[in-house]
Short mmCIF file of C-alpha atoms and ligand atoms in Angstrom, two decimals:
data_model
loop_
_atom_site.label_atom_id
_atom_site.label_comp_id
_atom_site.label_asym_id
_atom_site.label_seq_id
_atom_site.Cartn_x
_atom_site.Cartn_y
_atom_site.Cartn_z
CA UNK A 3 -0.19 40.39 24.98
CA UNK A 4 3.13 38.72 25.44
CA UNK A 5 4.50 41.79 26.86
CA UNK A 6 1.63 42.08 29.28
CA UNK A 7 2.22 38.56 30.34
CA UNK A 8 5.70 39.21 30.63
CA UNK A 9 5.09 42.19 32.93
CA UNK A 10 2.61 40.30 34.84
CA UNK A 11 5.21 37.51 35.42
CA UNK A 12 7.87 40.10 36.41
CA UNK A 13 5.42 41.64 38.80
CA UNK A 14 4.62 38.18 40.23
CA UNK A 15 8.24 37.28 40.68
CA UNK A 16 9.02 40.61 42.15
CA UNK A 17 6.25 40.18 44.68
CA UNK A 18 7.48 36.80 45.45
CA UNK A 19 10.91 38.10 45.83
CA UNK A 20 9.84 40.72 48.36
CA UNK A 21 7.75 38.34 50.18
CA UNK A 22 10.64 35.77 50.41
CA UNK A 23 13.06 38.41 51.28
CA UNK A 24 11.03 39.59 54.21
CA UNK A 25 10.66 35.89 55.39
CA UNK A 26 14.46 35.31 54.88
CA UNK A 27 15.54 38.56 56.30
CA UNK A 28 14.26 37.57 59.64
CA UNK A 29 14.94 33.98 60.56
CA UNK A 30 13.74 34.47 64.11
CA UNK A 31 12.52 37.14 66.77
CA UNK A 32 13.98 37.34 70.11
CA UNK A 33 11.86 39.33 72.52
CA UNK A 34 13.02 40.86 75.75
CA UNK A 35 10.90 43.03 78.05
CA UNK A 36 7.81 43.31 80.21
CA UNK A 37 4.05 42.35 80.28
CA UNK A 38 3.43 44.28 77.01
CA UNK A 39 5.26 41.46 75.18
CA UNK A 40 5.08 38.63 77.64
CA UNK A 41 3.51 35.57 75.99
CA UNK A 42 3.49 33.35 79.00
CA UNK A 43 6.91 33.20 80.77
CA UNK A 44 5.35 34.14 83.95
CA UNK A 45 3.09 31.09 83.98
CA UNK A 46 6.37 29.09 84.76
CA UNK A 47 7.13 31.29 87.83
CA UNK A 48 5.40 29.35 90.63
CA UNK A 49 5.63 32.20 93.15
CA UNK A 50 4.74 35.03 90.98
CA UNK A 51 1.42 36.80 91.16
CA UNK A 52 2.16 38.96 88.17
CA UNK A 53 0.37 36.52 85.82
CA UNK A 54 -2.32 36.73 83.25
CA UNK A 55 -3.13 33.08 82.93
CA UNK A 56 -6.75 33.43 84.39
CA UNK A 57 -9.93 35.08 83.28
CA UNK A 58 -10.74 37.44 82.00
CA UNK A 59 -7.43 37.79 80.31
CA UNK A 60 -7.32 36.22 76.77
CA UNK A 61 -11.26 36.37 76.63
CA UNK A 62 -11.04 36.90 72.87
CA UNK A 63 -8.55 34.10 72.25
CA UNK A 64 -9.67 30.57 71.42
CA UNK A 65 -9.08 28.22 74.46
CA UNK A 66 -7.84 29.21 77.85
CA UNK A 67 -6.07 32.42 78.93
CA UNK A 68 -2.43 32.00 77.79
CA UNK A 69 -0.54 34.35 80.05
CA UNK A 70 -1.05 37.55 77.88
CA UNK A 71 -1.83 40.82 79.65
CA UNK A 72 -4.64 41.63 77.14
CA UNK A 73 -8.10 40.48 75.99
CA UNK A 74 -6.49 38.88 73.01
CA UNK A 75 -3.11 38.95 71.30
CA UNK A 76 -0.44 41.39 72.28
CA UNK A 77 2.32 43.38 70.58
CA UNK A 78 4.67 40.35 70.25
CA UNK A 79 2.03 38.42 68.48
CA UNK A 80 1.22 41.20 66.00
CA UNK A 81 4.81 41.95 65.27
CA UNK A 82 5.40 38.31 64.48
CA UNK A 83 2.33 38.14 62.25
CA UNK A 84 3.67 41.27 60.34
CA UNK A 85 7.00 39.34 59.70
CA UNK A 86 4.94 36.21 58.80
CA UNK A 87 6.56 33.98 61.45
CA UNK A 88 4.91 32.42 64.49
CA UNK A 89 5.05 34.19 67.89
CA UNK A 90 8.21 33.36 69.66
CA UNK A 91 7.25 31.01 72.34
CA UNK A 92 8.27 31.62 76.09
CA UNK A 93 11.84 30.70 77.06
CA UNK A 94 10.79 29.01 80.22
CA UNK A 95 8.55 26.51 78.34
CA UNK A 96 11.72 24.91 76.92
CA UNK A 97 14.02 24.67 79.95
CA UNK A 98 13.51 20.95 80.28
CA UNK A 99 12.65 20.19 76.63
CA UNK A 100 15.00 17.75 75.02
CA UNK A 101 14.69 19.53 71.69
CA UNK A 102 15.18 23.08 73.00
CA UNK A 103 18.15 23.85 70.52
CA UNK A 104 15.76 23.27 67.60
CA UNK A 105 13.11 25.47 69.33
CA UNK A 106 15.67 28.17 69.80
CA UNK A 107 16.29 28.42 66.03
CA UNK A 108 12.76 29.60 65.56
CA UNK A 109 13.21 32.53 68.10
CA UNK A 110 12.11 32.67 71.77
CA UNK A 111 10.72 35.27 74.16
CA UNK A 112 12.26 36.17 77.46
CA UNK A 113 9.66 38.79 78.28
CA UNK A 114 8.11 38.69 81.75
CA UNK A 115 5.40 40.69 83.18
CA UNK A 116 6.73 43.09 86.02
CA UNK A 117 10.19 43.19 84.64
CA UNK A 118 12.10 46.65 84.58
CA UNK A 119 15.33 48.04 83.59
CA UNK A 120 16.44 47.79 87.27
CA UNK A 121 16.44 44.56 89.15
CA UNK A 122 14.69 46.25 92.05
CA UNK A 123 11.72 47.38 89.94
CA UNK A 124 8.81 45.58 91.23
CA UNK A 125 5.16 45.17 90.24
CA UNK A 126 2.49 43.79 92.26
CA UNK A 127 -1.10 44.04 93.71
CA UNK A 128 0.42 46.26 96.53
CA UNK A 129 1.51 49.00 94.15
CA UNK A 130 -0.40 52.03 94.92
CA UNK A 131 -0.93 51.12 98.56
CA UNK A 132 -0.02 54.26 100.42
CA UNK A 133 2.20 54.06 103.41
CA UNK A 134 0.49 55.67 106.34
CA UNK A 135 2.06 56.65 109.67
CA UNK A 136 -0.17 54.08 111.51
CA UNK A 137 1.81 51.34 109.77
CA UNK A 138 4.44 49.97 112.15
CA UNK A 139 7.51 48.03 111.28
CA UNK A 140 6.03 44.63 111.65
CA UNK A 141 3.26 45.29 109.29
CA UNK A 142 5.69 46.94 106.87
CA UNK A 143 7.85 43.86 107.05
CA UNK A 144 5.01 41.50 106.34
CA UNK A 145 3.92 43.78 103.44
CA UNK A 146 7.64 43.70 102.15
CA UNK A 147 7.78 40.00 102.15
CA UNK A 148 4.45 39.59 100.40
CA UNK A 149 5.62 42.15 97.85
CA UNK A 150 8.78 40.18 97.34
CA UNK A 151 6.73 37.24 96.48
CA UNK A 152 4.37 38.81 94.05
CA UNK A 153 6.84 40.81 92.16
CA UNK A 154 8.65 37.81 91.05
CA UNK A 155 9.46 38.24 87.39
CA UNK A 156 12.44 37.52 85.23
CA UNK A 157 14.50 40.66 85.50
CA UNK A 158 15.76 42.29 82.35
CA UNK A 159 19.30 41.29 83.41
CA UNK A 160 18.18 37.64 83.93
CA UNK A 161 16.57 37.65 80.46
CA UNK A 162 19.85 38.72 79.08
CA UNK A 163 21.52 35.78 80.96
CA UNK A 164 19.09 33.41 79.35
CA UNK A 165 19.81 35.06 76.01
CA UNK A 166 23.48 34.16 76.46
CA UNK A 167 22.48 30.47 77.15
CA UNK A 168 20.55 30.44 73.90
CA UNK A 169 23.45 31.90 72.03
CA UNK A 170 25.73 29.18 73.51
CA UNK A 171 23.18 26.42 72.39
CA UNK A 172 23.05 28.03 68.90
CA UNK A 173 26.94 28.05 68.62
CA UNK A 174 26.99 24.39 69.82
CA UNK A 175 24.44 23.40 67.09
CA UNK A 176 25.39 25.61 64.14
CA UNK A 177 29.00 26.53 64.70
CA UNK A 178 30.30 29.95 65.63
CA UNK A 179 29.99 31.64 62.19
CA UNK A 180 26.61 30.21 61.20
CA UNK A 181 25.21 31.23 64.70
CA UNK A 182 26.52 34.78 64.45
CA UNK A 183 25.12 35.06 60.99
CA UNK A 184 21.68 33.73 62.14
CA UNK A 185 21.58 36.07 65.17
CA UNK A 186 22.60 39.16 63.09
CA UNK A 187 19.68 38.64 60.83
CA UNK A 188 17.26 38.10 63.65
CA UNK A 189 15.05 40.80 65.10
CA UNK A 190 15.52 41.73 68.77
CA UNK A 191 12.40 43.33 70.21
CA UNK A 192 13.16 45.30 73.27
CA UNK A 193 10.08 46.60 75.31
CA UNK A 194 11.17 47.70 78.81
CA UNK A 195 11.15 50.60 81.13
CA UNK A 196 7.54 51.15 81.97
CA UNK A 197 7.58 49.43 85.16
CA UNK A 198 10.60 51.29 86.33
CA UNK A 199 8.72 54.69 85.90
CA UNK A 200 5.46 53.24 87.38
CA UNK A 201 7.50 51.99 90.28
CA UNK A 202 8.96 55.28 90.92
CA UNK A 203 5.57 57.16 90.79
CA UNK A 204 3.58 54.37 92.41
CA UNK A 205 6.04 52.88 94.92
CA UNK A 206 5.35 49.92 97.16
CA UNK A 207 5.09 50.76 100.87
CA UNK A 208 8.45 49.21 101.56
CA UNK A 209 10.40 50.69 98.63
CA UNK A 210 13.72 52.39 99.74
CA UNK A 211 13.69 56.15 99.46
CA UNK A 212 14.16 57.33 95.89
CA UNK A 213 16.86 59.63 94.39
CA UNK A 214 15.48 62.62 92.59
CA UNK A 215 13.64 61.90 89.43
CA UNK A 216 16.38 63.24 86.99
CA UNK A 217 18.94 61.05 88.84
CA UNK A 218 16.56 58.09 88.57
CA UNK A 219 15.96 58.39 84.83
CA UNK A 220 19.67 58.94 84.19
CA UNK A 221 20.30 55.69 86.10
CA UNK A 222 17.72 53.79 83.88
CA UNK A 223 19.38 55.22 80.71
CA UNK A 224 22.86 54.20 81.96
CA UNK A 225 21.69 50.78 82.87
CA UNK A 226 19.80 50.20 79.54
CA UNK A 227 23.00 51.28 77.65
CA UNK A 228 25.09 48.55 79.32
CA UNK A 229 22.26 46.05 78.84
CA UNK A 230 21.86 46.70 75.01
CA UNK A 231 25.65 46.51 74.60
CA UNK A 232 25.50 43.05 76.13
CA UNK A 233 22.74 41.98 73.76
CA UNK A 234 24.83 43.37 70.94
CA UNK A 235 27.81 41.39 72.17
CA UNK A 236 25.81 38.30 72.12
CA UNK A 237 25.33 38.82 68.31
CA UNK A 238 22.27 41.03 67.98
CA UNK A 239 22.40 43.52 65.21
CA UNK A 240 18.87 44.49 64.46
CA UNK A 241 16.90 46.12 67.37
CA UNK A 242 13.43 47.20 67.58
CA UNK A 243 13.14 49.38 70.77
CA UNK A 244 9.91 50.70 72.02
CA UNK A 245 9.90 53.96 73.85
CA UNK A 246 8.00 54.09 77.14
CA UNK A 247 4.43 55.25 76.62
CA UNK A 248 2.54 58.09 78.10
CA UNK A 249 2.36 56.20 81.31
CA UNK A 250 0.61 58.86 83.18
CA UNK A 251 -2.42 58.24 80.95
CA UNK A 252 -3.05 54.60 81.90
CA UNK A 253 -6.13 54.09 84.03
CA UNK A 254 -4.12 53.53 87.35
CA UNK A 255 -2.36 56.82 86.88
CA UNK A 256 -5.51 58.79 85.86
CA UNK A 257 -7.00 57.66 89.12
CA UNK A 258 -4.30 59.72 91.13
CA UNK A 259 -5.47 62.94 89.32
CA UNK A 260 -8.60 64.36 90.97
CA UNK A 261 -9.82 65.77 87.59
CA UNK A 262 -9.29 62.32 85.99
CA UNK A 263 -6.62 63.72 83.50
CA UNK A 264 -3.32 61.95 82.93
CA UNK A 265 -0.60 62.05 85.80
CA UNK A 266 1.47 64.83 84.10
CA UNK A 267 4.50 64.18 86.25
CA UNK A 268 4.59 60.58 85.38
CA UNK A 269 4.31 61.55 81.68
CA UNK A 270 6.95 64.23 81.95
CA UNK A 271 9.55 61.65 83.29
CA UNK A 272 8.48 59.14 80.81
CA UNK A 273 9.24 61.50 78.12
CA UNK A 274 12.69 62.49 79.74
CA UNK A 275 13.36 58.63 79.85
CA UNK A 276 12.56 58.47 76.17
CA UNK A 277 14.97 61.49 75.39
CA UNK A 278 17.71 59.68 77.04
CA UNK A 279 17.15 56.43 75.26
CA UNK A 280 16.87 57.99 71.91
CA UNK A 281 20.19 59.69 72.22
CA UNK A 282 21.74 56.59 73.71
CA UNK A 283 20.60 54.73 70.49
CA UNK A 284 22.03 57.23 68.22
CA UNK A 285 25.28 57.06 69.94
CA UNK A 286 25.32 53.21 69.90
CA UNK A 287 24.79 53.28 66.21
CA UNK A 288 27.63 55.72 65.43
CA UNK A 289 29.91 53.66 67.72
CA UNK A 290 28.95 50.18 66.48
CA UNK A 291 28.72 50.59 62.76
CA UNK A 292 26.91 47.35 62.03
CA UNK A 293 24.23 48.02 64.66
CA UNK A 294 20.73 48.94 63.17
CA UNK A 295 17.63 50.08 65.12
CA UNK A 296 14.08 51.12 64.78
CA UNK A 297 12.72 53.14 67.75
CA UNK A 298 8.99 53.74 68.23
CA UNK A 299 7.56 56.91 69.74
CA UNK A 300 5.07 54.69 71.81
CA UNK A 301 4.43 57.84 73.82
CA UNK A 302 3.30 59.92 70.71
CA UNK A 303 1.19 56.92 69.46
CA UNK A 304 -0.87 56.70 72.65
CA UNK A 305 -1.48 60.50 72.65
CA UNK A 306 -2.86 60.20 69.20
CA UNK A 307 -5.15 57.37 70.25
CA UNK A 308 -6.38 59.74 73.18
CA UNK A 309 -6.56 62.91 71.18
CA UNK A 310 -8.03 61.52 67.90
CA UNK A 311 -9.70 58.35 69.14
CA UNK A 312 -12.26 58.17 66.30
CA UNK A 313 -9.37 57.97 63.67
CA UNK A 314 -8.47 54.59 65.22
CA UNK A 315 -11.88 53.26 66.02
CA UNK A 316 -11.73 54.05 69.83
CA UNK A 317 -14.49 55.53 72.06
CA UNK A 318 -13.25 54.93 75.51
CA UNK A 319 -9.73 56.16 76.11
CA UNK A 320 -9.58 56.61 79.90
CA UNK A 321 -11.25 53.65 81.60
CA UNK A 322 -10.05 50.17 81.57
CA UNK A 323 -12.35 47.56 80.03
CA UNK A 324 -11.67 45.00 82.82
CA UNK A 325 -11.50 45.85 86.39
CA UNK A 326 -13.56 47.32 89.21
CA UNK A 327 -14.09 50.75 90.81
CA UNK A 328 -13.34 54.17 89.33
CA UNK A 329 -12.18 53.96 85.72
CA UNK A 330 -12.24 50.12 86.35
CA UNK A 331 -8.69 50.71 87.70
CA UNK A 332 -9.06 50.26 91.42
CA UNK A 333 -9.12 46.53 91.11
CA UNK A 334 -7.22 44.78 88.45
CA UNK A 335 -8.51 42.36 86.00
CA UNK A 336 -9.20 39.36 88.11
CA UNK A 337 -11.90 36.73 87.96
CA UNK A 338 -14.36 38.74 90.11
CA UNK A 339 -13.92 41.79 87.89
CA UNK A 340 -16.28 42.85 85.17
CA UNK A 341 -15.23 43.41 81.65
CA UNK A 342 -16.77 45.50 78.93
CA UNK A 343 -18.58 43.97 75.89
CA UNK A 344 -17.18 46.46 73.41
CA UNK A 345 -13.53 45.66 73.60
CA UNK A 346 -12.69 47.03 70.27
CA UNK A 347 -13.38 50.57 71.16
CA UNK A 348 -11.40 50.61 74.35
CA UNK A 349 -7.61 51.62 74.38
CA UNK A 350 -7.08 49.98 77.73
CA UNK A 351 -7.79 46.41 78.76
CA UNK A 352 -6.92 46.73 82.37
CA UNK A 353 -5.42 49.30 84.58
CA UNK A 354 -1.94 49.11 82.84
CA UNK A 355 -2.38 47.17 79.63
CA UNK A 356 -3.81 48.00 76.17
CA UNK A 357 -6.46 46.13 74.41
CA UNK A 358 -5.78 43.74 71.60
CA UNK A 359 -7.14 46.42 69.30
CA UNK A 360 -4.67 48.99 70.61
CA UNK A 361 -1.71 46.55 70.33
CA UNK A 362 -2.68 45.80 66.68
CA UNK A 363 -2.73 49.48 65.67
CA UNK A 364 0.47 49.98 67.47
CA UNK A 365 2.13 46.98 65.62
CA UNK A 366 0.73 48.30 62.16
CA UNK A 367 2.42 51.82 62.86
CA UNK A 368 5.72 50.49 64.03
CA UNK A 369 5.87 48.01 61.21
CA UNK A 370 5.11 50.23 58.29
CA UNK A 371 4.39 53.73 59.76
CA UNK A 372 5.84 57.14 59.14
CA UNK A 373 9.07 58.71 60.72
CA UNK A 374 6.78 60.86 62.94
CA UNK A 375 6.24 57.70 65.07
CA UNK A 376 8.97 55.22 64.15
CA UNK A 377 12.64 56.14 63.19
CA UNK A 378 15.26 56.39 61.81
CA UNK A 379 13.60 53.38 59.98
CA UNK A 380 10.45 51.46 60.61
CA UNK A 381 10.47 47.63 61.35
CA UNK A 382 9.77 46.63 57.75
CA UNK A 383 12.70 48.68 56.57
CA UNK A 384 14.92 47.44 59.33
CA UNK A 385 14.48 43.64 58.53
CA UNK A 386 15.36 44.08 54.91
CA UNK A 387 18.46 46.38 55.59
C1 NAG B 24 9.81 19.67 70.63
O1 NAG B 24 9.49 18.36 70.84
C2 NAG B 24 7.91 18.24 71.16
C3 NAG B 24 7.60 16.75 71.53
O2 NAG B 24 8.71 16.24 72.18
C4 NAG B 24 7.11 18.74 69.93
O3 NAG B 24 5.66 18.71 70.37
C5 NAG B 24 7.64 20.13 69.59
O4 NAG B 24 6.96 20.53 68.46
C6 NAG B 24 9.03 20.18 69.41
N1 NAG B 24 9.45 21.54 69.28
C7 NAG B 24 10.16 22.03 68.17
C8 NAG B 24 10.39 23.47 68.08
O5 NAG B 24 10.66 21.23 67.38
C1 NAG B 25 1.92 46.53 114.75
O1 NAG B 25 0.52 46.43 114.18
C2 NAG B 25 0.00 45.21 114.33
C3 NAG B 25 -1.45 45.21 113.73
O2 NAG B 25 -1.67 46.23 112.95
C4 NAG B 25 -0.17 44.85 115.82
O3 NAG B 25 -0.72 43.49 115.99
C5 NAG B 25 1.28 44.83 116.46
O4 NAG B 25 1.09 44.62 117.86
C6 NAG B 25 1.96 46.19 116.29
N1 NAG B 25 3.33 46.04 116.76
C7 NAG B 25 3.95 47.00 117.43
C8 NAG B 25 5.36 46.85 117.74
O5 NAG B 25 3.39 48.09 117.68
C1 NAG B 26 -4.65 66.45 86.12
O1 NAG B 26 -5.27 66.54 84.87
C2 NAG B 26 -5.36 67.91 84.40
C3 NAG B 26 -6.16 67.78 83.03
O2 NAG B 26 -7.35 67.28 83.32
C4 NAG B 26 -4.13 68.45 84.07
O3 NAG B 26 -4.15 69.70 83.70
C5 NAG B 26 -3.25 68.35 85.56
O4 NAG B 26 -1.97 68.88 85.29
C6 NAG B 26 -3.25 66.93 86.06
N1 NAG B 26 -2.66 67.05 87.32
C7 NAG B 26 -1.67 66.25 87.69
C8 NAG B 26 -1.13 66.35 89.22
O5 NAG B 26 -1.10 65.57 86.85
#
C-alpha cells in the first residue's frame, strides 16, 4: 500500500513536473505571418480591406467577429491552447498602451492578413480579375490605386521591424541578458508564403510582369532566408515554420480548373517553395548551432484531409462554407454571402481559409504528430528542448 502510494505520488509529481516544464519552457509565443494566424492586427489598419472583423467571420465565437479569417478560432489560438498560454494579442492593439512592455512579456502577434514574403505581394478583392484587352490605361490606373488601398497589410519585413521594437522594449525592461534568455525560450511561429504563391498564379490586373516561376520561388526562399536570420539575430532560437499548403486545392483555385480539380500548377510551385524552405532550414540549423526548428508539411496535411476526409470528420473538401457562386468561391465571405450550417464537416471556411475544425486538427498534428507531417521534431518536442 505504501509503495502504491509512493508510486502514485511519484506519478503525480512527474506529471506536474512535465506540465510545469511545458509551461515554463515557453514563456511566450511571438507570431509572424499572414491571415492563417492573424488574430486582429488588420482591424487596426484603417485603409485595409483585407479584414475579417465583420460577419460571418467568427460566427462560432462568442461576441463579435474578432478579425480572424475563420468561423471560429485559428491556428494561432489552437497552438497557444496546446501550450496552455493565452493567444498572443495583436501588436497593433498595444502601440499606444502605456503598459505595452508588460504586454510584450506575454507574447504578441504581428501576423497580418494579406502579408507575403515579398513586400509587393498583395491580396485583395481584385485578385482574380482578369486583365482584358479592352481595359485602357485609365481604368488600369484606377484599379491599381484601389488595389493599393485594399492590399494594405503589415508586410513580413514590417513585422520584423515591429519585433525589433519589442525586443528593444524587453531589453529596456529586463536587461540584456534576461531579455535574451526570455526570447530564446519563446516560441516563434512563422506562417508565410501562401499569398506570394497566390499572387503569382492569381495576379492583380496591374501586377508587373513576373519572372519565370522557378526564379520567383527561388527569390522567395532567398528573401525568407534573410528574414529568418534577422529574427534569429533579434534573439529567437525556437522556430515553428509552417510549410505552404496545397494552395491549388483551395476553393478559389479549384474554380480555375474546368473539372473542379486542384490547380496543379499552383500546387507544383507551392511544393517547390517548400523544398527550398526545408533545405534552407536544415542549412540554418547546421550553421547556427543553437537554432532549433519544427517544420510542418502543411501541404501533406491538407492532402490527407482531401484524400481521407472521413478519418478527420470531413465531408466537404472542395467548396467553401461561406461565400457565393461556384464552390462558394466566386464571392468572398462578406455579410451578403451565405454560410453553411455544418461547419464542422467542411475543410474550407471561405475561398482561401480553413474552418476552425481544420485549424484545430492541424494544430493537433503539428503539436504532437508524427515525423511524416512535422519534423525534425514536433512543437511539443521543440518547446522542451
Ligand atoms: C494594460 O492596461 C490595461 C488598462 O490600462 C489593462 O486592461 C490590461 O489588462 C493591461 N495589459 C497587461 C498585459 O497588463
Ligand atoms: C478608358 O475607358 C473609360 C471607361 O472604360 C473611358 O471613360 C475613357 O474615356 C477611356 N480612356 C481612353 C483614353 O480611351
Ligand atoms: C484539373 O483537375 C484535374 C483533376 O480533376 C487534374 O488532372 C488537372 O491536372 C487539373 N488541371 C489543371 C490545369 O490544374
